[in-house]
């Protein structure tokens, strides 16, 4: 059974006694699956509305592609793409919990000031030395992900002696620094596909329970990624079934948050796993 956590999202408590689903909104033109689909309000708002109706507890907005080999963009360009989308979504869905996918402290600050309440940082503070201090000042939940290298280099022969142990050690050091600054709500993401081979990704998926020792909610993002497509010989557009299978395994192994492109299917996976865990189930013989 997953450990129960609560995170304070700008005064709104999000309870993780049951796993929740985070829906992805990419406003970057070059994301690996849906790049360029959501670049103005006529596309963004119906997409967000659908995800909320389907049961998304968090909407995660990103303006920088982190696919392997993606190009670096400046903070100014990121702000130009991101902040209008955050304002737009917050205005139309003021009760929605918004997360912003950024590794820039300046972008994080602006996003929080304009309606976001969670920062999701793929670099765990390593790309911007001011990120941890900024999060401490803002006092918002912080998702930190593990990545070996950068998006430009991460898939160039990644290597680990013990992938799970090395990532846990990485998080222990980062958690110590964050907690010393007074950051309370910290979520960890092992970083599937970020500097990991297919084999390393599945080793991580099988050993997710090991991360419980860190006493933080666990986010898993495997949606339509290469770790699925390389096994099934599919393209991202064809990877929904494989994603649902991987998400279900993640839930069985203790995931608290699923970050996905397809909310309805992920919510259904949560419901099935919750039913399996429900105590005192009656045995019905047909």
GROMACS .gro file of C-alpha atoms in nm:
model
  286
    1UNK     CA    1   0.000   0.000   0.000
    2UNK     CA    2   0.130   0.345  -0.092
    3UNK     CA    3   0.232   0.573   0.193
    4UNK     CA    4  -0.013   0.862   0.242
    5UNK     CA    5   0.127   1.212   0.180
    6UNK     CA    6  -0.017   1.562   0.164
    7UNK     CA    7   0.139   1.848  -0.029
    8UNK     CA    8   0.047   2.213   0.024
    9UNK     CA    9  -0.019   2.380  -0.312
   10UNK     CA   10  -0.050   2.749  -0.227
   11UNK     CA   11  -0.297   2.672   0.052
   12UNK     CA   12  -0.475   2.393  -0.135
   13UNK     CA   13  -0.395   2.054   0.016
   14UNK     CA   14  -0.342   1.773  -0.233
   15UNK     CA   15  -0.378   1.436  -0.065
   16UNK     CA   16  -0.187   1.140  -0.205
   17UNK     CA   17  -0.346   0.865   0.004
   18UNK     CA   18  -0.455   0.737  -0.338
   19UNK     CA   19  -0.230   0.788  -0.640
   20UNK     CA   20  -0.313   1.090  -0.857
   21UNK     CA   21  -0.264   1.174  -1.222
   22UNK     CA   22  -0.073   1.471  -1.362
   23UNK     CA   23  -0.173   1.572  -1.713
   24UNK     CA   24   0.091   1.709  -1.950
   25UNK     CA   25   0.050   2.034  -2.145
   26UNK     CA   26   0.348   2.094  -2.373
   27UNK     CA   27   0.360   2.446  -2.518
   28UNK     CA   28   0.697   2.381  -2.679
   29UNK     CA   29   0.701   2.328  -3.057
   30UNK     CA   30   0.936   2.028  -3.049
   31UNK     CA   31   0.830   1.788  -2.772
   32UNK     CA   32   0.876   1.423  -2.869
   33UNK     CA   33   0.504   1.335  -2.879
   34UNK     CA   34   0.278   1.642  -2.898
   35UNK     CA   35   0.510   1.927  -2.995
   36UNK     CA   36   0.326   2.217  -3.155
   37UNK     CA   37  -0.024   2.090  -3.077
   38UNK     CA   38  -0.090   2.331  -2.792
   39UNK     CA   39   0.039   2.672  -2.895
   40UNK     CA   40  -0.265   2.899  -2.846
   41UNK     CA   41  -0.580   2.919  -2.636
   42UNK     CA   42  -0.801   2.752  -2.898
   43UNK     CA   43  -0.593   2.435  -2.850
   44UNK     CA   44  -0.479   2.468  -2.488
   45UNK     CA   45  -0.809   2.532  -2.311
   46UNK     CA   46  -1.009   2.237  -2.454
   47UNK     CA   47  -0.714   2.008  -2.382
   48UNK     CA   48  -0.687   2.121  -2.020
   49UNK     CA   49  -1.064   2.104  -1.973
   50UNK     CA   50  -1.071   1.748  -2.103
   51UNK     CA   51  -0.789   1.639  -1.871
   52UNK     CA   52  -0.960   1.795  -1.569
   53UNK     CA   53  -1.292   1.629  -1.658
   54UNK     CA   54  -1.111   1.296  -1.696
   55UNK     CA   55  -0.970   1.327  -1.344
   56UNK     CA   56  -0.631   1.499  -1.361
   57UNK     CA   57  -0.535   1.628  -1.014
   58UNK     CA   58  -0.243   1.836  -1.150
   59UNK     CA   59  -0.180   2.007  -1.483
   60UNK     CA   60   0.192   2.019  -1.572
   61UNK     CA   61   0.285   2.294  -1.818
   62UNK     CA   62   0.619   2.291  -1.997
   63UNK     CA   63   0.772   2.518  -2.260
   64UNK     CA   64   1.111   2.350  -2.313
   65UNK     CA   65   1.152   2.016  -2.486
   66UNK     CA   66   1.371   1.772  -2.295
   67UNK     CA   67   1.369   1.493  -2.551
   68UNK     CA   68   1.711   1.345  -2.631
   69UNK     CA   69   1.911   1.588  -2.840
   70UNK     CA   70   1.669   1.877  -2.794
   71UNK     CA   71   1.799   2.230  -2.844
   72UNK     CA   72   1.877   2.469  -2.559
   73UNK     CA   73   1.658   2.779  -2.537
   74UNK     CA   74   1.707   3.092  -2.327
   75UNK     CA   75   1.505   3.175  -2.017
   76UNK     CA   76   1.361   3.471  -2.209
   77UNK     CA   77   1.226   3.243  -2.482
   78UNK     CA   78   1.094   3.000  -2.222
   79UNK     CA   79   0.911   3.284  -2.043
   80UNK     CA   80   0.765   3.405  -2.372
   81UNK     CA   81   0.617   3.060  -2.437
   82UNK     CA   82   0.527   2.960  -2.083
   83UNK     CA   83   0.388   3.251  -1.883
   84UNK     CA   84   0.099   3.335  -2.120
   85UNK     CA   85  -0.010   2.969  -2.102
   86UNK     CA   86   0.008   2.966  -1.721
   87UNK     CA   87  -0.195   3.288  -1.701
   88UNK     CA   88  -0.450   3.157  -1.950
   89UNK     CA   89  -0.504   2.824  -1.774
   90UNK     CA   90  -0.513   2.980  -1.428
   91UNK     CA   91  -0.768   3.238  -1.542
   92UNK     CA   92  -1.005   2.982  -1.694
   93UNK     CA   93  -0.950   2.705  -1.435
   94UNK     CA   94  -0.864   2.891  -1.111
   95UNK     CA   95  -0.919   2.584  -0.891
   96UNK     CA   96  -0.679   2.367  -1.091
   97UNK     CA   97  -0.342   2.279  -0.937
   98UNK     CA   98  -0.081   2.392  -1.189
   99UNK     CA   99   0.275   2.262  -1.204
  100UNK     CA  100   0.541   2.421  -1.422
  101UNK     CA  101   0.817   2.217  -1.581
  102UNK     CA  102   1.126   2.438  -1.565
  103UNK     CA  103   1.489   2.429  -1.455
  104UNK     CA  104   1.523   2.809  -1.432
  105UNK     CA  105   1.481   2.983  -1.097
  106UNK     CA  106   1.369   3.306  -1.265
  107UNK     CA  107   1.106   3.122  -1.469
  108UNK     CA  108   0.991   2.934  -1.159
  109UNK     CA  109   0.940   3.259  -0.967
  110UNK     CA  110   0.740   3.417  -1.250
  111UNK     CA  111   0.528   3.103  -1.293
  112UNK     CA  112   0.433   3.095  -0.925
  113UNK     CA  113   0.349   3.466  -0.932
  114UNK     CA  114   0.114   3.402  -1.226
  115UNK     CA  115  -0.086   3.108  -1.093
  116UNK     CA  116   0.130   2.797  -1.075
  117UNK     CA  117   0.175   2.623  -0.740
  118UNK     CA  118   0.430   2.344  -0.805
  119UNK     CA  119   0.774   2.352  -0.970
  120UNK     CA  120   0.884   2.045  -1.165
  121UNK     CA  121   1.260   2.056  -1.228
  122UNK     CA  122   1.419   1.787  -1.447
  123UNK     CA  123   1.765   1.895  -1.329
  124UNK     CA  124   1.701   1.874  -0.952
  125UNK     CA  125   1.858   2.218  -0.913
  126UNK     CA  126   2.175   2.135  -1.105
  127UNK     CA  127   2.110   2.364  -1.404
  128UNK     CA  128   2.047   2.677  -1.195
  129UNK     CA  129   2.236   2.732  -0.870
  130UNK     CA  130   1.959   2.961  -0.744
  131UNK     CA  131   1.675   2.710  -0.783
  132UNK     CA  132   1.684   2.561  -0.431
  133UNK     CA  133   1.699   2.901  -0.263
  134UNK     CA  134   1.416   3.023  -0.484
  135UNK     CA  135   1.198   2.725  -0.393
  136UNK     CA  136   1.274   2.784  -0.025
  137UNK     CA  137   1.163   3.147  -0.054
  138UNK     CA  138   0.851   3.060  -0.251
  139UNK     CA  139   0.763   2.771  -0.015
  140UNK     CA  140   0.599   2.565  -0.290
  141UNK     CA  141   0.613   2.192  -0.362
  142UNK     CA  142   0.918   2.093  -0.563
  143UNK     CA  143   0.951   1.795  -0.795
  144UNK     CA  144   1.312   1.702  -0.856
  145UNK     CA  145   1.412   1.451  -1.119
  146UNK     CA  146   1.730   1.254  -1.172
  147UNK     CA  147   1.908   1.287  -1.503
  148UNK     CA  148   2.254   1.172  -1.605
  149UNK     CA  149   2.397   1.449  -1.824
  150UNK     CA  150   2.177   1.698  -2.009
  151UNK     CA  151   1.900   1.649  -2.267
  152UNK     CA  152   2.165   1.708  -2.531
  153UNK     CA  153   2.401   1.435  -2.398
  154UNK     CA  154   2.197   1.208  -2.171
  155UNK     CA  155   2.154   0.917  -2.413
  156UNK     CA  156   2.521   0.900  -2.517
  157UNK     CA  157   2.614   0.568  -2.355
  158UNK     CA  158   2.471   0.618  -2.004
  159UNK     CA  159   2.631   0.386  -1.747
  160UNK     CA  160   2.563   0.288  -1.383
  161UNK     CA  161   2.716   0.024  -1.158
  162UNK     CA  162   2.380   0.005  -0.978
  163UNK     CA  163   2.119   0.237  -1.124
  164UNK     CA  164   1.875   0.232  -0.832
  165UNK     CA  165   2.138   0.273  -0.563
  166UNK     CA  166   2.315   0.555  -0.746
  167UNK     CA  167   1.992   0.748  -0.797
  168UNK     CA  168   1.894   0.703  -0.432
  169UNK     CA  169   2.236   0.839  -0.328
  170UNK     CA  170   2.184   1.134  -0.561
  171UNK     CA  171   1.849   1.212  -0.401
  172UNK     CA  172   1.983   1.176  -0.047
  173UNK     CA  173   2.234   1.455  -0.114
  174UNK     CA  174   1.979   1.681  -0.284
  175UNK     CA  175   1.718   1.621  -0.012
  176UNK     CA  176   1.969   1.709   0.260
  177UNK     CA  177   2.035   2.046   0.095
  178UNK     CA  178   1.667   2.122   0.030
  179UNK     CA  179   1.560   2.032   0.381
  180UNK     CA  180   1.840   2.241   0.531
  181UNK     CA  181   1.685   2.539   0.348
  182UNK     CA  182   1.343   2.463   0.494
  183UNK     CA  183   1.176   2.313   0.186
  184UNK     CA  184   0.902   2.080   0.309
  185UNK     CA  185   0.704   1.938   0.017
  186UNK     CA  186   0.950   1.749  -0.203
  187UNK     CA  187   0.851   1.495  -0.469
  188UNK     CA  188   1.108   1.271  -0.635
  189UNK     CA  189   1.112   1.147  -0.994
  190UNK     CA  190   1.367   0.877  -1.093
  191UNK     CA  191   1.377   1.021  -1.445
  192UNK     CA  192   1.275   0.739  -1.675
  193UNK     CA  193   1.446   0.788  -2.011
  194UNK     CA  194   1.676   1.063  -1.887
  195UNK     CA  195   2.024   0.919  -1.915
  196UNK     CA  196   1.908   0.557  -1.892
  197UNK     CA  197   1.907   0.266  -2.134
  198UNK     CA  198   1.599   0.050  -2.176
  199UNK     CA  199   1.750  -0.203  -1.935
  200UNK     CA  200   1.816   0.063  -1.669
  201UNK     CA  201   1.461   0.194  -1.705
  202UNK     CA  202   1.311  -0.148  -1.637
  203UNK     CA  203   1.547  -0.210  -1.347
  204UNK     CA  204   1.416   0.114  -1.197
  205UNK     CA  205   1.054   0.022  -1.264
  206UNK     CA  206   1.103  -0.310  -1.086
  207UNK     CA  207   1.273  -0.150  -0.786
  208UNK     CA  208   1.055   0.156  -0.723
  209UNK     CA  209   0.979   0.038  -0.367
  210UNK     CA  210   1.342   0.108  -0.282
  211UNK     CA  211   1.270   0.481  -0.305
  212UNK     CA  212   1.032   0.461  -0.009
  213UNK     CA  213   1.334   0.498   0.220
  214UNK     CA  214   1.355   0.864   0.110
  215UNK     CA  215   1.012   0.937   0.265
  216UNK     CA  216   0.891   1.149  -0.028
  217UNK     CA  217   0.605   1.110  -0.275
  218UNK     CA  218   0.719   0.931  -0.591
  219UNK     CA  219   0.636   1.060  -0.940
  220UNK     CA  220   0.668   0.831  -1.241
  221UNK     CA  221   0.671   0.958  -1.599
  222UNK     CA  222   0.689   0.684  -1.860
  223UNK     CA  223   0.416   0.809  -2.093
  224UNK     CA  224   0.478   0.702  -2.455
  225UNK     CA  225   0.856   0.699  -2.400
  226UNK     CA  226   1.126   0.505  -2.586
  227UNK     CA  227   1.148   0.248  -2.305
  228UNK     CA  228   0.803   0.133  -2.423
  229UNK     CA  229   0.847   0.184  -2.796
  230UNK     CA  230   1.178   0.000  -2.815
  231UNK     CA  231   1.028  -0.308  -2.649
  232UNK     CA  232   0.703  -0.307  -2.848
  233UNK     CA  233   0.850  -0.172  -3.175
  234UNK     CA  234   0.597   0.109  -3.177
  235UNK     CA  235   0.599   0.484  -3.228
  236UNK     CA  236   0.492   0.727  -2.954
  237UNK     CA  237   0.150   0.765  -3.122
  238UNK     CA  238   0.099   0.387  -3.089
  239UNK     CA  239   0.223   0.351  -2.731
  240UNK     CA  240  -0.092   0.409  -2.525
  241UNK     CA  241  -0.144   0.044  -2.437
  242UNK     CA  242   0.219  -0.005  -2.342
  243UNK     CA  243   0.206   0.314  -2.135
  244UNK     CA  244  -0.096   0.188  -1.942
  245UNK     CA  245   0.080  -0.141  -1.867
  246UNK     CA  246   0.392   0.041  -1.744
  247UNK     CA  247   0.182   0.284  -1.539
  248UNK     CA  248   0.001  -0.006  -1.375
  249UNK     CA  249   0.332  -0.169  -1.280
  250UNK     CA  250   0.449   0.165  -1.138
  251UNK     CA  251   0.132   0.192  -0.928
  252UNK     CA  252   0.175  -0.161  -0.800
  253UNK     CA  253   0.532  -0.069  -0.702
  254UNK     CA  254   0.439   0.244  -0.507
  255UNK     CA  255   0.404   0.539  -0.746
  256UNK     CA  256   0.207   0.829  -0.597
  257UNK     CA  257   0.181   1.046  -0.909
  258UNK     CA  258   0.160   0.940  -1.274
  259UNK     CA  259   0.269   1.207  -1.524
  260UNK     CA  260   0.089   1.129  -1.849
  261UNK     CA  261  -0.035   1.250  -2.184
  262UNK     CA  262  -0.351   1.037  -2.157
  263UNK     CA  263  -0.538   1.111  -1.836
  264UNK     CA  264  -0.847   0.891  -1.875
  265UNK     CA  265  -0.648   0.570  -1.916
  266UNK     CA  266  -0.416   0.654  -1.625
  267UNK     CA  267  -0.710   0.734  -1.396
  268UNK     CA  268  -0.864   0.399  -1.489
  269UNK     CA  269  -0.537   0.223  -1.402
  270UNK     CA  270  -0.543   0.394  -1.060
  271UNK     CA  271  -0.902   0.280  -1.003
  272UNK     CA  272  -0.819  -0.081  -1.090
  273UNK     CA  273  -0.513  -0.090  -0.864
  274UNK     CA  274  -0.708   0.076  -0.581
  275UNK     CA  275  -0.981  -0.186  -0.613
  276UNK     CA  276  -0.722  -0.462  -0.595
  277UNK     CA  277  -0.592  -0.309  -0.271
  278UNK     CA  278  -0.933  -0.250  -0.114
  279UNK     CA  279  -0.958  -0.450   0.211
  280UNK     CA  280  -1.227  -0.708   0.286
  281UNK     CA  281  -1.314  -0.771  -0.076
  282UNK     CA  282  -1.601  -1.013  -0.124
  283UNK     CA  283  -1.529  -1.318  -0.339
  284UNK     CA  284  -1.799  -1.350  -0.601
  285UNK     CA  285  -1.828  -1.680  -0.785
  286UNK     CA  286  -1.998  -1.667  -1.121
   0.00000   0.00000   0.00000
